[in-house]
Amino acid sequence: MTHKNMEITELTLTQILKALEEKEFSEEELNSAYVKRAQVLNAGLNAYVTVLEPYEGIPAAIKDVIVTKDVKTTAGSKILENFLPPYSATVIDKLESHNVSVLGKTNCDEFAMGSSGENSAYGVTHNPWDTGKVPGGSSSGSAAAVSGDMCVFALGSDTGGSIRQPASFCGVVGLKPTYGLISRYGLIAYASSLDCVGPIAKSVEDAGQVLEWISGPDGKDSNCSKSFTFSREKIKDGIKGLRVGVPKEYLGEGLEEGVKETIKSALSKLESLGAELIYVDLPHSEYAIAAYYIIATSEASSNLARLDGIRFGGNRDLFGAEVKRRIMLGTFSLSVGYYDDYFARAAKVRTLIIKDFEKAFKKCDIIAGPVSPTVAWNIGAKVNDPLAMYLSDIYTVPANLAGIPGISVPAGFSDGLPVGLQFLGPKWSEEKLLQVAYNYEQSAEWNKQKPNLTVSP
Amino acid sequence: MNNYEPIIGLEVHVELSTRSKMFCSCSADYFGKESNTHTCPVCLGLPGALPVPNKAALENCMKLGLALGCKISDESRFERKNYFYPDLPKGYQISQYRWPLCKSGIVKVRNKIGEVREIRINRVHQEEDTGKLTHSGENTLIDYNRSGVPLVEIVTEPDFRDTEEIRDYAKKIQQICRYLGISNADMEKGDMRLEANVSVRKVTAGHPELVEGSLAHAGPTSVGDSSSTTRNDMLPPYRVELKNINSFRFMVAAVEYEIRRQIEALDKGERLIQETRGWNENKKQTYTQRVKEEANDYRYFADPDLTEMIVDSDSVKKTKEEMQELPVDKQKRFVASYGLSETQAIMLTDTREFADYFEEAVRVGKEYSLQPTKVANTLINKKFNRDEILPAKFVEMLVGEQEKGVLPDEELEKIIAQAITDNPQAVADYKKGKESSVQFLVGQVMKFTHGKADPNRAKELLTEKLSSRV
Ligand SMILES: [Zn+2]
């Protein structure tokens, strides 16, 4: 065992499952190690809104937009400050049936609206690699918790990049699955047609394990009915001859030089593993951000209407500025006289983006590119420029509009900060997606690097 | 004096009597149940909860659409109707707007002078009910037991011209719902709710005065694919919505009052406005509830939580086959197979139970060569409790009477009429108060019929006849 000398909290989920089986340590030891580390580091990172003290099971961190029975679920909002859900999300039930315990609820941008983790009513989460930087968002706390070894793995939600981008900024693996692969029942909705629950993990294999646990049809979610088979063993097959598409649009203007170089060397690495690189076109990518912000805010304006302070929660004046901004944008886009020019037109763009991907996937098996045009920025740098913030989602949003899966894998560093490599695949192609991600990860081993966090006794 | 023509459209809501609610598995039977006991995260609109459609309700909606002559859309969607109200837990109602399940039907009704007129159905769509508010003093209590109960909305074009048509239409909708077994459609219990859009337009020398381009009646509910643009283009520039009237009688009174009020106002040269009015039963008047400056903007959009509903022709065919025979079809069949008159057929098909009783009696009676017309006549004329006497027993009684040679009522009545004409003195005596004169007339009837009449029945009919001849 190579990990005999390692801290329990440094182990991956895969390693922990094996170690537990071999009785190298007990579940209680496992939990107490994580609880201690989470409690200590949270003071500086603010990754958790709530830390529980489980003593058995695999301790996982759950984004606070996923409801947990009798455990406060805030969605990062003041309006739900005292909300105790009377039920658990399907993904929580599924995890619990696989001996996973909820270690805590993680901080996030309010109602998952944000790309930096700064929109939480419970304060900004700090990037474990540099606490002066944002962790990315909206699954800010989940990514930071995994990165800081404050949990074995985490669940996040991805509506426009909210799993992949913070995973990229924090140097961990983040998977946004095919829309409809994982039940949304119990995920507090931001934009229902785009929202996906997914794992944030220490390795690709870990992400695959969690995916296996939480995916599959759910009678409580009308959009989650397809049965799905996924073999974790298959992802270890080699990728010789795999056609990897590189969209020209993803390596153009706006991409930071350091990120570009990192991605380019990652692409060469794939080539050296036997993959064939092909340039592909995604011509409607430039309209994706505009379409996304119309569709997402429109759905959000309706989804957040239930927060009326009557049955639960506080008054609507407790919504933060970004949430109010998006409710107004969405309300406007759906109004009579604007619907056709905004919502209906955005829906047409969405169709074009779906077709772009369908065409591209005729030429390649998997698409590769950057997750974000930049690495993590300074806390506060973009808070007064919502448009600049919105543009940071440019490479992640198209996958949500198309409903296809995407994964962010650590690909190196730029200015000392993690850079994520993104793979995108056709719908239901998780096996292939994880296969290429696994092969890349194993060859590069960037995930072995850990941020320098000191836990003073 | 100007001539005016009322233009009325109806929106009818029918609550379906399915076992569970529209989008969750809570019981839909909320009547008289303890408040907020039939609730779950879905019908309480809790964060994270998602709707899953009730297939039985959709099938019932489809049945109703088919019964009203609608086309079933191969592709339809649930949509969100967004507005804030405390009885609406999600802040939107799941309904249908651009893509209703059933479109473009026809219902035939009779007007005041007995003519048959066609009312066009714009749509029949599926939605969900809201919770129920109870105001007590300063407080308002909310009961979410009703929240999410399946509701079907039937929207007509503005084709009604008098209240008799409305009466007939509402009765037909109720009858069809009961026939299909999809709802009790009881207005007093709130199973069936009516809203009317009323306006009047001037008719000059047989040509209505047209207001071009006005779409006052084409509110949000008729945006669908309206095949009636030509007629809609000629509607008055306003409409008054009559709402929250929970009795059928009051609704008719309110519509009649509105027609008079609007005509008087127009005659005085007043301008009528778009508004919602209610009914004050004490004053027998309608009153303003809400004046609309602009149409409500419900910001409808397809509900992303629910997938598109694809209905193929096979399942429409299957639903049609499973459907109960409708009143109109039953009437036609009764006329064709049993030789009944149209009036008899209509009376016997008033309820499905009555029609079934009749057919069962005919079936049993066949063994005794009992004529269906005879069964029909007796059932229509003789009032008795059908719950107590089963059809077989009823037939047995009828056959017994026939074997005894007892004269049927219609023949007996002819003889009674004759006896009355032939014995003016006895009739006069009876009118003066000599009760025993009836006995004399009964004797006469028995004599005419050679003892084949039932003396008790003869006395009954005689007394009836004599008392009516004042
Ligand atoms: Zn319910």
Coordinates of C-alpha atoms in Angstrom, one line a residue, chain A:
Chain A
M1 CA 0.0 0.0 0.0
T2 CA 1.5 3.2 -1.1
H3 CA -0.8 5.3 1.0
K4 CA 0.3 3.8 4.4
N5 CA 2.2 6.9 5.1
M6 CA -0.4 9.3 3.9
E7 CA -3.0 11.1 5.9
I8 CA -6.4 9.5 5.7
T9 CA -7.8 12.8 4.4
E10 CA -5.4 12.7 1.4
L11 CA -6.8 9.4 0.1
T12 CA -9.2 9.2 -2.8
L13 CA -12.6 7.6 -2.5
T14 CA -11.4 4.6 -4.4
Q15 CA -8.5 4.2 -2.0
I16 CA -10.7 4.7 1.0
L17 CA -13.2 2.0 -0.1
K18 CA -10.4 -0.4 -0.5
A19 CA -8.8 0.5 2.8
L20 CA -12.1 0.1 4.6
E21 CA -12.5 -3.2 3.1
E22 CA -9.1 -4.2 4.3
K23 CA -9.8 -2.7 7.7
E24 CA -6.8 -0.4 7.5
F25 CA -8.9 2.0 9.5
S26 CA -12.4 2.3 10.8
E27 CA -15.3 4.4 9.5
E28 CA -15.1 6.2 12.8
E29 CA -11.5 7.1 12.3
L30 CA -12.2 8.2 8.8
N31 CA -15.0 10.4 9.8
S32 CA -13.3 12.0 12.8
A33 CA -10.2 12.8 10.6
Y34 CA -12.4 14.5 8.0
V35 CA -14.6 16.3 10.6
K36 CA -11.6 17.7 12.3
R37 CA -9.9 18.9 9.1
A38 CA -13.2 20.3 7.8
Q39 CA -13.8 22.2 11.1
V40 CA -10.3 23.6 11.3
L41 CA -9.9 24.6 7.7
N42 CA -13.4 26.0 7.3
A43 CA -12.4 29.0 9.5
G44 CA -10.1 30.2 6.7
L45 CA -11.8 28.8 3.6
N46 CA -15.5 29.1 4.4
A47 CA -16.3 26.1 2.3
Y48 CA -19.0 24.9 4.5
V49 CA -22.2 26.6 5.7
T50 CA -22.9 23.6 8.0
V51 CA -20.5 21.0 9.3
L52 CA -22.1 17.9 10.8
E53 CA -20.3 15.3 12.8
P54 CA -21.0 11.9 11.3
Y55 CA -19.1 9.0 12.7
E56 CA -19.8 6.4 10.1
G57 CA -20.1 6.0 6.4
I58 CA -18.1 7.8 3.7
P59 CA -18.1 11.5 4.6
A60 CA -19.2 13.6 1.7
A61 CA -19.9 17.3 1.2
I62 CA -23.2 18.4 -0.3
K63 CA -23.8 21.6 -2.1
D64 CA -26.3 23.6 -0.1
V65 CA -28.8 23.6 -3.0
I66 CA -29.5 19.9 -2.5
V67 CA -32.1 19.3 0.2
T68 CA -31.3 17.1 3.1
K69 CA -34.0 16.0 5.5
D70 CA -33.9 17.9 8.8
V71 CA -30.5 19.4 7.9
K72 CA -30.6 23.1 7.2
T73 CA -30.5 23.8 3.5
T74 CA -29.9 27.5 2.6
A75 CA -29.1 27.6 -1.1
G76 CA -26.6 30.3 -0.1
S77 CA -29.4 32.6 0.6
K78 CA -30.6 34.6 3.6
I79 CA -34.2 33.8 2.5
L80 CA -33.7 30.1 3.5
E81 CA -31.5 30.8 6.5
N82 CA -33.7 28.6 8.7
F83 CA -35.1 26.2 6.2
L84 CA -35.2 22.6 7.4
P85 CA -36.3 20.4 4.5
P86 CA -38.8 17.7 5.5
Y87 CA -37.4 15.4 2.8
S88 CA -34.1 14.5 1.1
A89 CA -33.2 14.7 -2.5
T90 CA -33.1 11.5 -4.5
V91 CA -29.3 11.7 -4.8
I92 CA -29.0 11.9 -1.0
D93 CA -31.2 8.8 -0.6
K94 CA -29.0 7.0 -3.2
L95 CA -25.8 8.0 -1.5
E96 CA -27.0 7.0 1.9
S97 CA -28.0 3.6 0.5
H98 CA -24.3 3.3 -0.5
N99 CA -23.1 4.0 3.0
V100 CA -22.3 7.7 2.3
S101 CA -22.8 10.2 5.2
V102 CA -23.3 13.9 4.9
L103 CA -20.3 15.6 6.4
G104 CA -21.7 19.0 5.7
K105 CA -23.5 21.4 3.4
T106 CA -21.2 23.5 1.3
N107 CA -21.3 27.2 0.6
C108 CA -22.3 28.3 -2.9
D109 CA -23.4 31.3 -4.9
E110 CA -27.0 32.2 -3.9
F111 CA -29.4 29.8 -5.6
A112 CA -26.4 28.7 -7.7
M113 CA -26.2 32.0 -9.5
G114 CA -22.6 33.0 -9.8
S115 CA -19.2 32.1 -11.2
S116 CA -17.0 33.0 -8.3
G117 CA -18.6 32.0 -5.0
E118 CA -18.9 35.6 -4.0
N119 CA -22.7 35.7 -4.2
S120 CA -23.3 33.7 -1.1
A121 CA -25.2 35.3 1.8
Y122 CA -22.8 33.4 4.0
G123 CA -19.6 35.0 2.8
V124 CA -17.1 34.2 0.0
T125 CA -15.4 30.9 -0.1
H126 CA -11.6 31.1 -0.5
N127 CA -9.5 29.2 -3.1
P128 CA -7.4 26.6 -1.2
W129 CA -4.5 27.3 -3.7
D130 CA -4.5 31.0 -2.9
T131 CA -6.9 32.3 -0.3
G132 CA -6.9 35.7 -2.0
K133 CA -8.5 34.2 -5.1
V134 CA -12.0 33.1 -5.8
P135 CA -12.7 29.3 -5.9
G136 CA -15.0 29.7 -8.9
G137 CA -18.7 29.1 -8.7
S138 CA -21.4 28.4 -8.1
S139 CA -20.3 25.0 -6.5
S140 CA -17.6 27.0 -4.7
G141 CA -17.7 25.3 -1.3
S142 CA -17.9 21.8 -2.8
A143 CA -14.8 22.4 -5.0
A144 CA -12.8 24.0 -2.2
A145 CA -13.8 21.2 0.2
V146 CA -12.5 18.5 -2.2
S147 CA -9.4 20.5 -3.0
G148 CA -8.6 21.1 0.6
D149 CA -9.3 17.4 1.5
M150 CA -12.2 18.5 3.7
C151 CA -14.3 15.7 2.4
V152 CA -13.9 12.5 0.4
F153 CA -15.9 13.8 -2.4
A154 CA -18.6 16.4 -3.0
L155 CA -21.8 16.9 -4.9
G156 CA -22.3 20.1 -6.9
S157 CA -24.7 21.3 -9.4
D158 CA -23.9 22.6 -12.9
T159 CA -26.3 24.9 -14.7
G160 CA -23.8 26.8 -16.9
G161 CA -20.5 25.5 -15.6
S162 CA -21.0 25.5 -11.9
I163 CA -19.3 22.2 -11.3
R164 CA -16.6 22.3 -14.0
Q165 CA -15.4 25.9 -13.5
P166 CA -14.8 25.7 -9.7
A167 CA -13.3 22.2 -10.1
S168 CA -10.9 23.8 -12.7
F169 CA -10.1 26.8 -10.4
C170 CA -9.5 24.5 -7.4
G171 CA -7.6 21.7 -9.2
V172 CA -10.0 18.9 -8.8
V173 CA -12.2 16.7 -11.0
G174 CA -15.7 17.9 -11.7
L175 CA -18.3 16.1 -13.8
K176 CA -21.5 17.6 -15.3
P177 CA -23.4 14.5 -16.5
T178 CA -25.9 14.3 -19.4
Y179 CA -29.1 16.1 -18.6
G180 CA -31.5 13.5 -17.3
L181 CA -28.9 11.0 -16.1
I182 CA -29.2 12.0 -12.5
S183 CA -32.4 12.9 -10.7
R184 CA -33.0 16.5 -10.0
Y185 CA -35.6 15.7 -7.3
G186 CA -34.5 17.7 -4.3
L187 CA -32.1 20.0 -6.1
I188 CA -33.4 23.5 -5.5
A189 CA -34.0 24.6 -9.0
Y190 CA -32.2 27.5 -10.6
A191 CA -32.8 26.8 -14.3
S192 CA -34.7 23.5 -14.6
S193 CA -33.8 22.7 -18.2
L194 CA -30.1 23.2 -17.6
D195 CA -29.5 22.1 -13.9
C196 CA -27.5 18.9 -13.4
V197 CA -26.3 17.3 -10.2
G198 CA -22.8 15.9 -10.4
P199 CA -19.7 14.8 -8.5
I200 CA -16.7 16.8 -7.6
A201 CA -13.9 14.4 -6.7
K202 CA -10.2 13.9 -6.2
S203 CA -9.8 11.6 -9.2
V204 CA -11.6 10.6 -12.4
E205 CA -12.2 7.1 -11.0
D206 CA -13.8 8.6 -7.9
A207 CA -16.1 10.7 -10.0
G208 CA -17.1 7.5 -11.9
Q209 CA -17.8 5.7 -8.6
V210 CA -20.1 8.5 -7.4
L211 CA -21.7 8.6 -10.8
E212 CA -22.5 4.9 -10.5
W213 CA -24.1 5.5 -7.2
I214 CA -26.3 8.5 -8.0
S215 CA -27.3 8.0 -11.6
G216 CA -30.3 6.2 -13.0
P217 CA -34.1 6.6 -13.5
D218 CA -36.2 8.3 -10.8
G219 CA -40.0 8.1 -10.7
K220 CA -39.9 11.6 -9.1
D221 CA -38.2 13.4 -12.0
S222 CA -40.1 13.2 -15.3
N223 CA -36.9 14.1 -17.2
C224 CA -34.9 11.3 -15.5
S225 CA -36.3 8.1 -16.9
K226 CA -33.6 6.5 -19.1
S227 CA -31.8 3.5 -17.8
F228 CA -28.1 3.9 -18.1
T229 CA -25.2 1.5 -17.9
F230 CA -21.8 2.5 -17.0
S231 CA -18.7 0.4 -16.3
R232 CA -16.0 1.9 -14.1
E233 CA -13.6 -0.7 -15.3
K234 CA -14.0 0.3 -18.9
I235 CA -12.7 3.8 -18.3
K236 CA -9.2 2.3 -17.8
D237 CA -9.1 1.1 -21.4
G238 CA -6.5 3.0 -23.5
I239 CA -7.4 5.8 -26.0
K240 CA -5.4 4.8 -29.0
G241 CA -7.1 6.0 -32.1
L242 CA -9.7 8.0 -30.2
R243 CA -10.6 11.1 -32.2
V244 CA -10.4 14.2 -30.0
G245 CA -12.0 17.3 -31.5
V246 CA -10.6 20.7 -30.7
P247 CA -13.0 23.6 -31.3
K248 CA -11.3 26.5 -32.9
E249 CA -13.8 28.8 -31.1
Y250 CA -12.5 27.6 -27.7
L251 CA -8.9 28.6 -28.4
G252 CA -9.5 32.0 -29.8
E253 CA -9.7 35.5 -28.4
G254 CA -10.3 36.1 -24.7
L255 CA -8.3 33.0 -23.7
E256 CA -5.6 33.8 -21.2
E257 CA -2.1 33.0 -22.6
G258 CA -1.1 30.8 -19.6
V259 CA -4.3 28.8 -19.9
K260 CA -3.9 28.5 -23.6
E261 CA -0.3 27.1 -23.2
T262 CA -1.5 24.6 -20.5
I263 CA -4.3 23.4 -22.7
K264 CA -2.0 23.1 -25.7
S265 CA 0.4 20.9 -23.8
A266 CA -2.4 18.8 -22.5
L267 CA -3.6 18.3 -26.1
S268 CA -0.1 17.2 -27.1
K269 CA -0.2 14.8 -24.2
L270 CA -3.4 13.2 -25.5
E271 CA -1.7 12.9 -28.9
S272 CA 1.2 11.1 -27.3
L273 CA -1.3 8.7 -25.7
G274 CA -2.5 7.7 -29.2
A275 CA -5.4 10.1 -29.6
E276 CA -5.9 11.8 -33.0
L277 CA -6.5 15.5 -32.8
I278 CA -9.1 17.0 -35.2
Y279 CA -10.2 20.6 -35.4
V280 CA -13.9 21.0 -35.3
D281 CA -16.3 24.0 -35.6
L282 CA -18.9 25.1 -33.1
P283 CA -20.0 28.2 -35.0
H284 CA -22.8 29.2 -32.7
S285 CA -20.7 29.2 -29.6
E286 CA -20.5 33.0 -29.6
Y287 CA -24.3 33.2 -29.0
A288 CA -24.3 30.7 -26.2
I289 CA -23.8 33.1 -23.4
A290 CA -26.6 35.4 -24.5
A291 CA -29.0 32.5 -25.0
Y292 CA -28.0 31.0 -21.7
Y293 CA -28.6 34.1 -19.7
I294 CA -32.0 34.5 -21.2
I295 CA -33.1 30.9 -20.8
A296 CA -31.6 30.5 -17.3
T297 CA -32.9 33.7 -15.9
S298 CA -36.4 33.2 -17.4
E299 CA -36.7 29.8 -15.7
A300 CA -35.2 31.2 -12.5
S301 CA -37.7 34.0 -12.4
S302 CA -40.4 31.3 -12.3
N303 CA -38.6 28.8 -10.1
L304 CA -37.9 31.3 -7.4
A305 CA -41.5 32.5 -7.2
R306 CA -42.3 29.8 -4.6
L307 CA -40.1 31.6 -2.2
D308 CA -42.9 33.8 -1.0
G309 CA -42.3 33.6 2.7
I310 CA -45.6 31.9 3.3
R311 CA -44.9 28.3 3.9
F312 CA -41.1 28.5 4.6
G313 CA -38.3 31.0 4.4
G314 CA -38.2 34.7 4.7
N315 CA -39.4 37.6 2.6
R316 CA -38.3 38.3 -0.9
D317 CA -36.4 41.4 0.0
L318 CA -33.8 39.0 1.5
F319 CA -32.7 37.9 -2.1
G320 CA -29.2 39.1 -2.9
A321 CA -28.4 41.6 -5.7
E322 CA -27.4 39.0 -8.3
V323 CA -30.6 37.0 -7.7
K324 CA -32.7 40.1 -8.0
R325 CA -30.9 41.0 -11.2
R326 CA -31.6 37.6 -12.7
I327 CA -35.2 37.5 -11.6
M328 CA -35.8 40.8 -13.3
L329 CA -33.9 39.8 -16.5
G330 CA -36.0 36.6 -16.7
T331 CA -39.3 38.3 -15.9
F332 CA -38.6 40.7 -18.7
S333 CA -37.6 38.0 -21.2
L334 CA -40.9 36.1 -20.7
S335 CA -43.2 39.1 -20.8
V336 CA -45.8 39.7 -23.5
G337 CA -44.1 41.7 -26.3
Y338 CA -40.6 40.4 -25.4
Y339 CA -41.1 36.7 -25.3
D340 CA -40.7 36.3 -29.1
D341 CA -37.6 38.5 -29.3
Y342 CA -35.9 37.0 -26.2
F343 CA -37.0 33.7 -24.8
A344 CA -38.2 32.2 -28.1
R345 CA -35.1 33.4 -29.9
A346 CA -32.8 32.0 -27.2
A347 CA -34.6 28.7 -27.6
K348 CA -33.8 28.8 -31.3
V349 CA -30.1 29.5 -30.6
R350 CA -30.2 26.5 -28.2
T351 CA -31.4 24.3 -31.1
L352 CA -28.5 25.6 -33.3
I353 CA -26.0 24.8 -30.5
I354 CA -27.4 21.3 -30.2
K355 CA -26.9 20.9 -33.9
D356 CA -23.3 22.3 -33.8
F357 CA -22.4 19.5 -31.3
E358 CA -24.2 16.8 -33.3
K359 CA -22.2 17.8 -36.4
A360 CA -19.0 18.0 -34.5
F361 CA -19.5 14.5 -32.9
K362 CA -19.8 13.1 -36.4
K363 CA -16.2 14.0 -36.9
C364 CA -14.8 13.2 -33.4
D365 CA -15.5 11.0 -30.3
I366 CA -14.8 13.6 -27.7
I367 CA -14.2 17.3 -27.7
A368 CA -11.3 18.8 -25.6
G369 CA -10.6 22.4 -24.6
P370 CA -10.3 24.8 -21.7
V371 CA -12.9 25.0 -18.9
S372 CA -12.5 28.7 -18.3
P373 CA -10.7 31.5 -20.2
T374 CA -8.8 32.4 -17.1
V375 CA -7.5 30.9 -13.9
A376 CA -9.0 32.0 -10.6
W377 CA -9.1 35.8 -10.2
N378 CA -8.8 38.0 -7.2
I379 CA -11.7 38.1 -4.8
G380 CA -13.7 41.2 -5.6
A381 CA -12.1 41.7 -9.1
K382 CA -15.3 41.2 -11.0
V383 CA -18.1 41.8 -8.5
N384 CA -19.0 45.2 -10.1
D385 CA -18.9 43.9 -13.6
P386 CA -21.6 41.2 -14.0
L387 CA -21.0 41.0 -17.8
A388 CA -17.3 40.1 -17.4
M389 CA -18.4 37.6 -14.9
Y390 CA -21.0 36.1 -17.3
L391 CA -18.4 35.9 -20.1
S392 CA -16.2 33.6 -17.9
D393 CA -18.7 30.8 -18.5
I394 CA -18.2 30.9 -22.3
Y395 CA -16.7 27.4 -22.6
T396 CA -19.0 25.7 -20.1
V397 CA -22.4 27.0 -21.0
P398 CA -22.8 25.3 -24.4
A399 CA -22.8 21.8 -22.8
N400 CA -25.7 22.8 -20.6
L401 CA -27.6 24.2 -23.5
A402 CA -27.0 21.0 -25.4
G403 CA -27.6 18.7 -22.4
I404 CA -24.4 16.9 -23.1
P405 CA -21.8 15.7 -20.4
G406 CA -18.6 17.5 -19.6
I407 CA -15.8 17.0 -17.2
S408 CA -13.0 19.2 -15.9
V409 CA -9.7 17.5 -15.1
P410 CA -6.6 19.2 -13.6
A411 CA -4.2 20.0 -16.5
G412 CA -1.4 21.9 -14.8
F413 CA -0.9 25.4 -13.5
S414 CA -0.7 29.0 -14.7
D415 CA 0.7 31.6 -12.4
G416 CA 0.6 29.0 -9.7
L417 CA -3.1 28.4 -10.1
P418 CA -4.8 25.3 -11.4
V419 CA -6.0 25.1 -15.0
G420 CA -8.7 22.7 -15.9
L421 CA -8.9 20.7 -19.1
Q422 CA -12.5 20.1 -20.3
F423 CA -13.8 17.1 -22.2
L424 CA -17.2 17.1 -23.8
G425 CA -19.0 14.1 -25.2
P426 CA -22.3 13.3 -26.9
K427 CA -25.3 12.6 -24.6
W428 CA -25.0 9.4 -22.5
S429 CA -21.3 9.1 -23.4
E430 CA -20.1 9.3 -19.8
E431 CA -18.1 6.1 -20.1
K432 CA -16.0 7.4 -23.0
L433 CA -15.7 10.8 -21.4
L434 CA -14.3 9.4 -18.2
Q435 CA -12.1 7.0 -20.2
V436 CA -10.3 9.8 -21.9
A437 CA -10.2 11.9 -18.7
Y438 CA -8.8 8.9 -16.8
N439 CA -6.1 8.3 -19.4
Y440 CA -5.1 11.9 -19.4
E441 CA -5.1 12.1 -15.6
Q442 CA -3.0 9.0 -15.2
S443 CA -0.4 10.2 -17.6
A444 CA -0.1 13.6 -16.1
E445 CA -0.9 13.0 -12.4
W446 CA -1.7 16.7 -11.8
N447 CA -4.2 15.6 -9.3
K448 CA -1.4 14.4 -7.0
Q449 CA -0.5 18.0 -6.3
K450 CA -2.2 19.4 -3.3
P451 CA -2.6 23.0 -2.1
N452 CA -0.4 24.0 0.8
L453 CA -2.8 24.3 3.7
T454 CA -1.6 24.1 7.2
V455 CA -3.7 22.5 9.9
S456 CA -2.4 23.8 13.1
P457 CA -3.1 21.4 16.0

